[in-house]
Coordinates of C-alpha atoms and ligand atoms in Angstrom, one line a residue:
X29 CA 46.3 34.5 33.0
X30 CA 45.3 31.2 34.5
X31 CA 44.9 31.1 38.3
X32 CA 46.7 28.4 40.4
X33 CA 43.4 26.7 40.9
X34 CA 42.9 26.5 37.1
X35 CA 46.4 25.1 36.7
X36 CA 45.9 22.4 39.3
X37 CA 42.6 21.4 37.7
X38 CA 44.2 21.3 34.3
X39 CA 47.1 19.0 35.4
X40 CA 44.6 16.7 37.2
X41 CA 42.6 16.6 34.0
X42 CA 45.7 16.1 31.8
X43 CA 46.8 13.1 34.0
X44 CA 43.4 11.5 33.8
X45 CA 43.3 12.1 30.1
X46 CA 46.7 10.5 29.8
X47 CA 45.5 7.4 31.6
X48 CA 42.6 7.2 29.3
X49 CA 44.9 7.7 26.3
X50 CA 47.1 4.8 27.5
X51 CA 44.1 2.5 27.7
X52 CA 42.6 3.5 24.4
X53 CA 45.4 4.4 22.0
X54 CA 47.9 1.9 20.6
X55 CA 50.4 4.6 19.5
X56 CA 51.7 7.5 21.6
X57 CA 54.3 10.1 20.5
X58 CA 55.5 13.0 22.5
X59 CA 55.7 16.2 20.5
X60 CA 58.2 18.9 21.5
X61 CA 57.4 22.1 19.6
X62 CA 60.1 23.9 21.5
X63 CA 62.9 21.9 19.8
X64 CA 60.8 20.8 16.8
X65 CA 61.3 17.1 17.6
X66 CA 59.2 14.0 18.5
X67 CA 59.8 10.9 20.7
X68 CA 57.9 7.7 20.3
X69 CA 56.6 6.3 23.6
X70 CA 54.7 3.4 22.2
X71 CA 54.1 2.4 18.6
X72 CA 52.0 -0.2 16.8
X73 CA 53.7 -2.6 14.4
X74 CA 52.5 -0.8 11.3
X75 CA 54.4 2.3 12.3
X76 CA 57.7 0.5 12.7
X77 CA 59.1 2.5 9.8
X78 CA 59.2 5.6 12.1
X79 CA 62.4 6.3 14.0
X80 CA 62.0 6.4 17.7
X81 CA 63.0 10.1 17.7
X82 CA 63.4 12.7 14.9
X83 CA 62.3 16.1 13.8
X84 CA 58.6 17.0 13.9
X85 CA 58.7 17.9 10.2
X86 CA 59.9 14.4 9.1
X87 CA 57.4 12.8 11.4
X88 CA 54.5 14.6 9.6
X89 CA 56.0 14.2 6.2
X90 CA 57.0 10.5 6.5
X91 CA 53.7 9.5 7.9
X92 CA 51.8 11.4 5.2
X93 CA 53.9 9.8 2.5
X94 CA 53.8 6.2 3.9
X95 CA 50.3 6.0 5.3
X96 CA 47.8 8.7 4.3
X97 CA 45.7 8.0 1.2
X98 CA 46.1 10.5 -1.7
X99 CA 42.8 12.3 -1.3
X100 CA 43.4 13.0 2.4
X101 CA 47.2 13.8 2.3
X102 CA 47.0 17.5 1.9
X103 CA 44.3 17.8 4.5
X104 CA 46.6 15.8 6.9
X105 CA 49.7 17.9 6.1
X106 CA 47.7 21.1 6.7
X107 CA 46.5 19.9 10.0
X108 CA 50.0 18.8 11.1
X109 CA 51.7 21.9 9.8
X110 CA 53.7 22.9 12.8
X111 CA 52.6 26.5 12.9
X112 CA 49.0 25.7 12.3
X113 CA 48.9 23.0 15.0
X114 CA 50.6 25.2 17.6
X115 CA 48.2 28.0 16.9
X116 CA 45.1 25.8 17.0
X117 CA 46.2 24.1 20.2
X118 CA 47.0 27.4 21.9
X119 CA 43.7 28.8 20.7
X120 CA 41.4 25.9 21.8
X121 CA 43.3 25.0 25.1
X122 CA 41.9 21.6 24.4
X123 CA 42.7 18.5 22.4
X124 CA 42.4 18.4 18.6
X125 CA 41.2 15.5 16.5
X126 CA 41.7 14.3 13.0
X127 CA 40.2 11.3 11.1
X128 CA 41.5 10.3 7.8
X129 CA 41.8 7.4 5.4
X130 CA 45.1 5.6 5.5
X131 CA 46.8 3.0 3.4
X132 CA 49.5 0.7 4.8
X133 CA 51.0 -2.1 2.7
X134 CA 48.1 -1.8 0.3
X135 CA 45.6 -2.2 3.1
X136 CA 43.1 0.6 3.5
X137 CA 41.5 1.7 6.7
X138 CA 40.6 4.7 8.9
X139 CA 42.8 6.4 11.6
X140 CA 42.0 8.8 14.4
X141 CA 44.8 11.1 15.6
X142 CA 44.4 13.1 18.8
X143 CA 46.8 15.8 19.9
X144 CA 46.6 16.8 23.5
X145 CA 48.5 19.8 24.9
X146 CA 50.6 19.1 28.0
X147 CA 50.6 22.5 29.6
X148 CA 49.2 26.1 29.6
X149 CA 52.1 27.8 27.8
X150 CA 51.2 30.2 25.1
X151 CA 52.2 29.2 22.5
X152 CA 52.0 25.5 23.5
X153 CA 55.4 23.8 23.9
X154 CA 54.5 20.1 24.4
X155 CA 51.8 17.8 23.3
X156 CA 51.0 14.1 23.1
X157 CA 50.0 12.6 19.8
X158 CA 47.9 9.5 20.2
X159 CA 46.5 7.4 17.4
X160 CA 44.3 4.5 16.8
X161 CA 42.8 2.5 14.0
X162 CA 39.0 3.2 13.8
X163 CA 38.3 1.3 10.5
X164 CA 35.4 -0.7 11.9
X165 CA 33.7 2.1 13.7
X166 CA 34.1 4.4 10.7
X167 CA 32.7 1.8 8.3
X168 CA 29.7 1.3 10.6
X169 CA 29.3 5.1 10.8
X170 CA 29.6 5.4 7.0
X171 CA 27.0 2.6 6.6
X172 CA 24.6 4.3 8.9
X173 CA 25.2 7.7 7.2
X174 CA 24.5 6.0 3.8
X175 CA 21.3 4.5 5.3
X176 CA 20.3 7.9 6.5
X177 CA 21.1 9.4 3.1
X178 CA 19.1 6.6 1.3
X179 CA 16.1 7.1 3.7
X180 CA 16.2 10.8 3.0
X181 CA 16.4 10.2 -0.7
X182 CA 13.5 7.7 -0.5
X183 CA 11.4 10.2 1.5
X184 CA 12.2 13.0 -0.9
X185 CA 11.2 10.7 -3.9
X186 CA 8.0 9.7 -2.2
X187 CA 7.2 13.3 -1.5
X188 CA 7.9 14.3 -5.1
X189 CA 5.7 11.4 -6.3
X190 CA 2.9 12.6 -4.0
X191 CA 3.2 16.1 -5.2
X192 CA 3.1 14.9 -8.8
X193 CA 0.2 12.6 -8.0
X194 CA -1.8 15.4 -6.5
X195 CA -1.1 17.8 -9.3
X196 CA -2.1 15.1 -11.9
X197 CA -5.2 14.3 -9.9
X198 CA -6.2 17.9 -9.6
X199 CA -5.8 18.3 -13.4
X200 CA -7.6 15.1 -14.2
X201 CA -10.5 15.9 -11.9
X202 CA -10.8 19.6 -13.0
X203 CA -11.1 18.6 -16.6
X204 CA -14.4 16.7 -16.4
X205 CA -15.6 19.0 -13.6
X206 CA -15.1 21.9 -16.0
X207 CA -17.2 20.2 -18.6
X208 CA -20.0 19.4 -16.1
X209 CA -20.2 23.0 -14.7
X210 CA -19.7 24.5 -18.1
X211 CA -22.5 22.4 -19.7
X212 CA -24.8 23.1 -16.8
X213 CA -24.3 26.8 -17.3
X214 CA -24.9 26.5 -21.1
X215 CA -28.0 24.4 -20.5
X216 CA -29.3 27.2 -18.1
X217 CA -28.8 29.9 -20.7
X218 CA -30.7 27.8 -23.4
X219 CA -33.4 26.5 -21.2
X220 CA -36.1 26.8 -23.9
X221 CA -34.1 25.0 -26.5
X222 CA -34.9 21.3 -25.6
X223 CA -32.5 19.6 -28.0
X224 CA -29.7 21.9 -26.9
X225 CA -30.4 21.2 -23.2
X226 CA -30.6 17.5 -23.9
X227 CA -27.2 17.6 -25.7
X228 CA -25.7 19.4 -22.6
X229 CA -27.2 16.8 -20.3
X230 CA -25.7 14.0 -22.3
X231 CA -22.3 15.6 -22.0
X232 CA -22.8 16.2 -18.3
X233 CA -23.6 12.5 -18.0
X234 CA -20.5 11.4 -19.9
X235 CA -18.2 13.8 -18.0
X236 CA -19.8 12.7 -14.7
X237 CA -19.2 9.0 -15.5
X238 CA -15.5 9.8 -16.4
X239 CA -15.1 11.7 -13.1
X240 CA -16.6 8.8 -11.2
X241 CA -14.2 6.2 -12.7
X242 CA -11.3 8.5 -12.1
X243 CA -12.3 8.9 -8.4
X244 CA -12.6 5.1 -8.1
X245 CA -9.2 4.6 -9.7
X246 CA -7.5 7.2 -7.5
X247 CA -9.0 5.8 -4.3
X248 CA -8.1 2.3 -5.4
X249 CA -4.5 3.4 -6.2
X250 CA -4.0 5.1 -2.9
X251 CA -5.5 2.1 -1.0
X252 CA -3.1 -0.2 -2.8
X253 CA -0.1 2.0 -2.3
X254 CA -0.8 2.4 1.4
X255 CA -1.1 -1.4 1.7
X256 CA -4.7 -1.2 2.8
X257 CA -6.0 -3.4 0.0
X258 CA -7.2 -6.7 1.3
X259 CA -7.8 -9.6 -1.1
X260 CA -11.0 -11.6 -0.6
X261 CA -11.0 -15.4 -0.9
X262 CA -14.3 -16.6 -2.3
X263 CA -15.3 -19.6 -4.3
X264 CA -16.6 -18.8 -7.7
X265 CA -17.0 -20.2 -11.2
X266 CA -14.5 -18.7 -13.7
X267 CA -17.2 -18.8 -16.4
X268 CA -19.5 -16.6 -14.3
X269 CA -16.8 -14.0 -13.9
X270 CA -16.1 -14.1 -17.7
X271 CA -19.8 -13.6 -18.4
X272 CA -19.9 -10.5 -16.2
X273 CA -16.8 -9.2 -17.9
X274 CA -18.3 -9.8 -21.3
X275 CA -21.5 -8.0 -20.4
X276 CA -19.4 -4.9 -19.7
X277 CA -17.2 -5.0 -22.7
X278 CA -19.7 -6.3 -25.3
X279 CA -21.3 -2.9 -25.9
X280 CA -17.9 -1.3 -26.7
X281 CA -17.0 -4.3 -29.0
X282 CA -20.3 -3.9 -30.9
X283 CA -20.0 -0.1 -31.0
X284 CA -16.7 -0.4 -32.9
X285 CA -17.6 -3.5 -34.8
X286 CA -14.6 -5.3 -33.4
X287 CA -14.2 -9.1 -33.9
X288 CA -13.7 -10.9 -30.6
X289 CA -12.4 -14.4 -30.1
X290 CA -12.6 -16.2 -26.8
X291 CA -10.8 -19.5 -26.3
X292 CA -10.7 -21.3 -22.9
X293 CA -10.6 -25.1 -23.5
X294 CA -13.3 -25.7 -20.9
X295 CA -11.5 -23.7 -18.2
X296 CA -14.7 -21.6 -17.8
X297 CA -16.2 -24.5 -15.9
X298 CA -13.5 -24.4 -13.2
X299 CA -14.5 -23.5 -9.7
X300 CA -11.7 -21.5 -8.0
X301 CA -11.0 -19.7 -4.8
X302 CA -9.7 -16.2 -5.1
X303 CA -10.7 -12.5 -5.3
X304 CA -13.4 -12.5 -8.0
X305 CA -13.9 -8.8 -8.0
X306 CA -10.2 -8.0 -8.4
X307 CA -9.8 -10.6 -11.1
X308 CA -12.7 -9.0 -13.0
X309 CA -11.3 -5.5 -12.4
X310 CA -7.9 -6.6 -13.9
X311 CA -9.4 -8.3 -17.0
X312 CA -12.0 -5.6 -17.6
X313 CA -9.3 -3.0 -17.5
X314 CA -7.1 -4.8 -20.1
X315 CA -10.0 -5.8 -22.4
X316 CA -11.5 -2.4 -22.4
X317 CA -8.1 -0.9 -23.1
X318 CA -7.9 -3.3 -26.1
X319 CA -11.3 -2.0 -27.3
X320 CA -10.3 1.6 -26.6
X321 CA -6.9 1.5 -28.4
X322 CA -8.0 -0.6 -31.4
X323 CA -9.6 1.1 -34.4
X324 CA -13.0 0.2 -35.8
X325 CA -13.3 -3.4 -37.3
X326 CA -10.1 -4.4 -35.5
X327 CA -9.7 -7.8 -33.7
X328 CA -9.3 -8.7 -30.1
X329 CA -8.7 -12.1 -28.6
X330 CA -9.0 -13.4 -25.1
X331 CA -7.4 -16.8 -24.4
X332 CA -7.3 -18.6 -21.1
X333 CA -5.0 -21.6 -20.2
X334 CA -3.7 -23.2 -17.1
X335 CA -1.0 -25.3 -15.5
X336 CA -1.4 -27.0 -12.2
X337 CA 1.1 -27.2 -9.3
X338 CA -0.4 -29.0 -6.2
X339 CA -3.7 -27.5 -5.2
X340 CA -2.7 -24.1 -6.7
X341 CA -3.4 -23.7 -10.4
X342 CA -1.6 -21.1 -12.4
X343 CA -4.0 -19.5 -14.8
X344 CA -2.8 -17.6 -17.9
X345 CA -4.9 -14.9 -19.4
X346 CA -3.7 -13.6 -22.8
X347 CA -5.3 -10.5 -24.2
X348 CA -4.3 -9.5 -27.7
X349 CA -5.4 -6.8 -30.1
X350 CA -4.3 -5.4 -33.4
X351 CA -4.7 -1.8 -32.3
X352 CA -2.5 1.3 -32.3
X353 CA 0.2 -0.4 -30.2
X354 CA 2.8 1.3 -27.9
X355 CA 6.3 2.8 -28.4
X356 CA 9.2 1.0 -26.8
X357 CA 10.1 4.1 -24.7
X358 CA 6.6 4.1 -23.3
X359 CA 6.6 0.3 -22.5
X360 CA 9.5 0.9 -20.0
X361 CA 7.2 3.0 -17.8
X362 CA 3.8 1.5 -18.8
X363 CA 2.9 0.5 -15.2
X364 CA 3.6 3.8 -13.6
X365 CA 0.6 5.8 -12.5
X366 CA -0.6 8.6 -14.7
X367 CA 1.6 7.6 -17.7
X368 CA 0.0 7.5 -21.1
X369 CA 1.6 7.0 -24.5
X370 CA 1.4 10.2 -26.5
X371 CA 0.0 8.8 -29.8
X372 CA -3.7 9.1 -28.9
X373 CA -4.5 12.5 -27.3
X374 CA -8.1 12.3 -28.3
X375 CA -8.8 9.0 -26.4
X376 CA -10.0 9.7 -22.9
X377 CA -8.1 8.1 -20.0
X378 CA -6.1 8.8 -16.9
X379 CA -3.2 6.4 -17.1
X380 CA -4.2 4.8 -13.8
X381 CA -5.9 1.6 -14.9
X382 CA -2.7 -0.4 -15.7
X383 CA -0.9 0.8 -12.6
X384 CA -3.8 -0.5 -10.5
X385 CA -4.0 -3.8 -12.5
X386 CA -0.2 -4.2 -12.1
X387 CA -0.3 -3.6 -8.3
X388 CA -3.3 -6.0 -7.9
X389 CA -1.6 -8.7 -9.9
X390 CA 1.5 -8.4 -7.7
X391 CA -0.8 -8.5 -4.6
X392 CA -2.2 -11.7 -5.9
X393 CA 1.3 -13.2 -6.4
X394 CA 0.9 -13.1 -10.2
X395 CA 2.8 -11.6 -13.1
X396 CA 2.0 -9.4 -16.1
X397 CA 4.1 -8.9 -19.3
X398 CA 3.4 -6.9 -22.4
X399 CA 4.6 -7.0 -25.9
X400 CA 3.6 -4.2 -28.3
X401 CA 4.5 -2.5 -31.6
X402 CA 3.3 0.8 -32.8
X403 CA 0.7 0.3 -35.5
X404 CA 0.6 -3.5 -35.1
X405 CA -1.0 -4.1 -31.7
X406 CA -0.4 -5.3 -28.2
X407 CA -0.4 -8.5 -26.2
X408 CA -0.7 -8.7 -22.5
X409 CA -0.1 -11.9 -20.6
X410 CA -1.2 -12.3 -17.0
X411 CA -0.5 -15.3 -14.8
X412 CA -2.4 -15.7 -11.6
X413 CA -2.3 -18.5 -9.0
X414 CA -5.8 -19.5 -7.9
X415 CA -6.9 -22.4 -5.7
X416 CA -8.7 -24.9 -7.9
X417 CA -11.7 -26.6 -6.2
X418 CA -13.4 -28.6 -9.0
X419 CA -14.3 -28.5 -12.6
X420 CA -17.9 -29.6 -12.5
X421 CA -20.2 -26.7 -13.2
X422 CA -21.2 -26.6 -16.9
X423 CA -20.7 -23.2 -18.4
X424 CA -23.8 -21.5 -19.8
X425 CA -22.6 -18.4 -21.4
X426 CA -26.1 -17.1 -22.2
X427 CA -27.3 -17.4 -18.6
X428 CA -25.3 -14.6 -17.3
X429 CA -25.2 -12.3 -20.3
X430 CA -26.6 -8.9 -19.5
X431 CA -29.4 -7.9 -21.8
X432 CA -31.5 -4.7 -21.8
X433 CA -34.7 -6.9 -21.8
X434 CA -34.1 -7.2 -18.0
X435 CA -35.2 -3.6 -17.7
X436 CA -38.8 -2.6 -17.1
X437 CA -41.2 -4.3 -14.6
X438 CA -44.9 -4.7 -14.6
X439 CA -45.3 -5.2 -10.8
X440 CA -45.6 -2.3 -8.4
X441 CA -43.6 -2.0 -5.2
X442 CA -43.5 -0.3 -1.8
X443 CA -40.1 0.8 -0.9
X444 CA -38.6 2.3 2.2
X445 CA -35.7 4.7 1.4
X446 CA -33.4 5.8 4.2
X447 CA -30.8 8.6 3.7
X448 CA -29.8 11.6 5.7
X449 CA -29.0 13.7 2.7
X450 CA -32.1 15.4 1.2
X451 CA -30.6 15.7 -2.3
X452 CA -29.8 11.9 -2.3
X453 CA -33.3 11.2 -1.0
X454 CA -34.7 13.2 -3.9
X455 CA -32.6 11.4 -6.5
X456 CA -33.2 7.9 -4.9
X457 CA -37.0 8.5 -4.6
X458 CA -37.3 9.6 -8.2
X459 CA -35.3 6.5 -9.5
X460 CA -37.4 4.1 -7.4
X461 CA -40.7 5.8 -8.6
X462 CA -39.4 5.3 -12.1
X463 CA -39.4 1.6 -11.3
X464 CA -43.1 1.4 -10.3
X465 CA -42.3 2.1 -6.6
X466 CA -44.2 4.0 -4.0
X467 CA -41.6 5.4 -1.7
X468 CA -41.6 6.3 1.9
X469 CA -38.5 8.0 3.3
X470 CA -36.6 8.2 6.6
X471 CA -33.6 10.3 7.5
X472 CA -31.7 7.9 9.8
X473 CA -31.8 4.3 11.2
X474 CA -34.1 5.0 14.1
X475 CA -36.7 6.7 11.9
X476 CA -36.5 3.8 9.5
X477 CA -37.2 1.3 12.2
X478 CA -40.1 3.4 13.5
X479 CA -41.6 3.6 9.9
X480 CA -41.0 -0.1 9.2
X481 CA -42.7 -1.1 12.5
X482 CA -45.7 1.1 11.9
X483 CA -46.7 -0.9 8.9
X484 CA -48.1 -4.4 8.7
X485 CA -45.8 -7.4 7.9
X486 CA -45.1 -7.6 4.1
X487 CA -46.1 -4.0 3.5
X488 CA -42.6 -3.0 2.2
X489 CA -41.1 -5.0 -0.7
X490 CA -37.6 -3.8 0.1
X491 CA -35.6 -1.2 2.1
X492 CA -32.9 0.9 0.4
X493 CA -30.6 1.9 3.3
X494 CA -27.7 4.4 3.4
X495 CA -24.9 3.4 5.7
X496 CA -23.3 6.5 7.1
X497 CA -26.0 8.4 8.9
X498 CA -26.1 10.5 12.1
X499 CA -27.9 8.9 15.0
X500 CA -28.2 5.2 14.0
X501 CA -26.2 4.1 11.0
X502 CA -27.4 1.7 8.3
X503 CA -25.7 -1.4 9.7
X504 CA -27.2 -1.0 13.2
X505 CA -30.6 -0.3 11.7
X506 CA -30.4 -3.5 9.6
X507 CA -29.5 -5.6 12.5
X508 CA -32.4 -4.2 14.5
X509 CA -34.9 -4.8 11.6
X510 CA -33.6 -8.3 11.2
X511 CA -34.8 -9.0 14.8
X512 CA -38.4 -7.9 14.0
X513 CA -39.4 -11.4 12.9
X514 CA -43.2 -10.9 13.5
X515 CA -43.0 -8.1 10.9
X516 CA -40.9 -10.2 8.5
X517 CA -37.9 -8.0 9.2
X518 CA -35.8 -11.2 9.0
X519 CA -36.6 -11.8 5.4
X520 CA -37.2 -8.4 3.8
X521 CA -34.5 -7.5 1.2
X522 CA -32.4 -4.6 2.6
X523 CA -30.1 -3.1 0.0
X524 CA -27.2 -0.9 1.1
X525 CA -27.3 2.3 -1.0
X526 CA -24.1 3.9 -0.1
X527 CA -21.0 5.8 -1.0
X528 CA -18.9 3.1 0.7
X529 CA -17.9 1.6 -2.6
X530 CA -14.9 -0.6 -2.0
X531 CA -15.2 -4.3 -2.5
X532 CA -14.7 -4.9 1.2
X533 CA -17.7 -2.6 1.9
X534 CA -19.9 -5.2 0.0
X535 CA -18.8 -8.0 2.4
X536 CA -19.2 -5.7 5.4
X537 CA -22.7 -4.9 4.4
X538 CA -23.5 -8.6 3.9
X539 CA -22.0 -9.4 7.3
X540 CA -24.5 -7.0 8.9
X541 CA -27.4 -8.8 7.3
X542 CA -27.9 -6.7 4.2
X543 CA -29.0 -8.5 1.1
X544 CA -27.3 -6.5 -1.6
X545 CA -25.1 -3.5 -2.2
X546 CA -25.6 -0.5 -4.6
X547 CA -22.8 2.1 -4.6
X548 CA -23.5 5.8 -5.1
X549 CA -23.8 7.4 -7.6
X550 CA -26.6 5.0 -8.3
X551 CA -26.3 3.1 -11.6
X552 CA -29.9 2.9 -13.0
X553 CA -29.2 -0.5 -14.7
X554 CA -27.8 -2.0 -11.5
X555 CA -30.9 -0.7 -9.5
X556 CA -33.2 -2.2 -12.1
X557 CA -31.4 -5.5 -11.9
X558 CA -31.9 -5.6 -8.1
X559 CA -35.6 -4.7 -8.4
X560 CA -36.0 -7.4 -11.0
X561 CA -34.9 -10.0 -8.5
X562 CA -37.3 -8.9 -5.8
Ligands
ADP608 P1 -5.8 4.9 -19.6 O1 -6.3 4.0 -20.6 O2 -6.9 5.4 -18.7 O3 -5.0 6.0 -20.1 P2 -4.2 2.7 -18.5 O4 -3.4 2.8 -17.3 O5 -5.2 1.7 -18.6 O6 -4.9 4.2 -18.6 O7 -3.2 2.7 -19.7 C1 -2.1 3.5 -19.8 C2 -1.7 3.8 -21.2 O8 -1.2 2.6 -21.8 C3 -2.8 4.2 -22.1 O9 -3.1 5.6 -22.0 C4 -2.3 3.8 -23.4 O10 -1.3 4.8 -23.8 C5 -1.5 2.6 -23.2 N1 -2.2 1.3 -23.5 C6 -2.8 0.5 -22.6 N2 -3.3 -0.6 -23.2 C7 -3.1 -0.4 -24.5 C8 -3.5 -1.1 -25.7 N3 -4.1 -2.3 -25.6 N4 -3.1 -0.6 -26.9 C9 -2.4 0.5 -27.0 N5 -2.0 1.3 -25.9 C10 -2.4 0.8 -24.7

């Protein structure tokens, strides 16, 4: 039983709700469940087909037939079933709401019906039915719901891709890791069999190099994907970049007796502004793929051409081979990370190189296309816009070609090696001693400065400096040493020897006054090249 107070409150509420209804709803109909009739109080033009009064049953049925779209009709009729509605209103003692899709004269839209009881009787006797078109609000609501669903699906896809990436990464890292640890174990059990141990060490070396290139690729990939990759803009001669590329792929070409044709119509003399390291990374990846996926005595060609638009020149790099080729099905997903065609299980790779190259090319506003046929070969065409500065420098191919004759020095050196990690100090010291060096070591920047200052000017020929060290880091130590002009600290070569191996780390090292950059793990050839230039 409701108290008088409740009843008063209810009627006050009802009258304020009615006022609100009058201001919001265009159609109002009084429902009399007692007599099973309705009376229209106010109606919008589109409901003109309804009689002003009639039976409740015809109201619900006529409206459902004329206005409610097929898929919502039954739902509408169930809601307005007289018995159901009375029971629901009596139970809730509040208003009920229904939203549905309606069609009137071929026009589709959304309606909201509200049924408000006009009393406390049980069961309810009277109610007001108010309705309004809500097409615009509903469409906005549906759009935002769709946007939410899309965002959810995108987040889900990204999460799945991340899980797949991690599982691929874990697999691809564990494979060479297993070879390294397994071979180390086998070497230990055959320690007196020199040729067996040597064989194991060679395999450890190969697996270690593979692991390193995989780590570099993974880091590159995640940097590109997180938008952290920054392109550098430096002036360089295209021919110099080509030379450096050739020095890397020539050993592979020779090893497989491949024929190699290079055609560039003098473009190698162009001086351009762009990201030299990234350009090299892309071309090396494609050319070494051509070597990798072409059988012995096959043919590879590398053709460069250009077309100019204002100061920007579009360079086209065509890399063609007559190797194993790729299936059409694989070509549709060739630039996705960790995808490999399945016709070459024995050839080592991770399926990351092309994904990285593709992303870098997009970052540089370029394009890449590929044409390939199984058993016939593949052609990749890359276009990259580069700022062309001039075309004056003559290209001397031989001048940059890497040769093994660079290795081996007759001079002796005094080196200062700075690293906080004892194992790295041991490896670095050994490598420097192999290059005629007498090595003094320090564990951080401060110790390095003290050691450098305790020797006369010119005593050290070079400093090999780690970057990340506790206390004083390599950058700060370099800047301090550069100020020690009386000790020739301003001119001594200081080489960053660091695990900070991204291309931007090279420019950061140089901006702190370092002369050169060697990334860890140390490549013996690269170290020898640096020592040769001292
Ligand atoms: P990886 O060579 O490490 O597997 P890439 O991303 O560089 O990774 O290449 C992805 C895949 O594309 C390779 O595994 C290979 O199946 C295919 N592919 C790339 N270049 C060539 C080519 N020149 N000839 C045949 N297949 C190629």
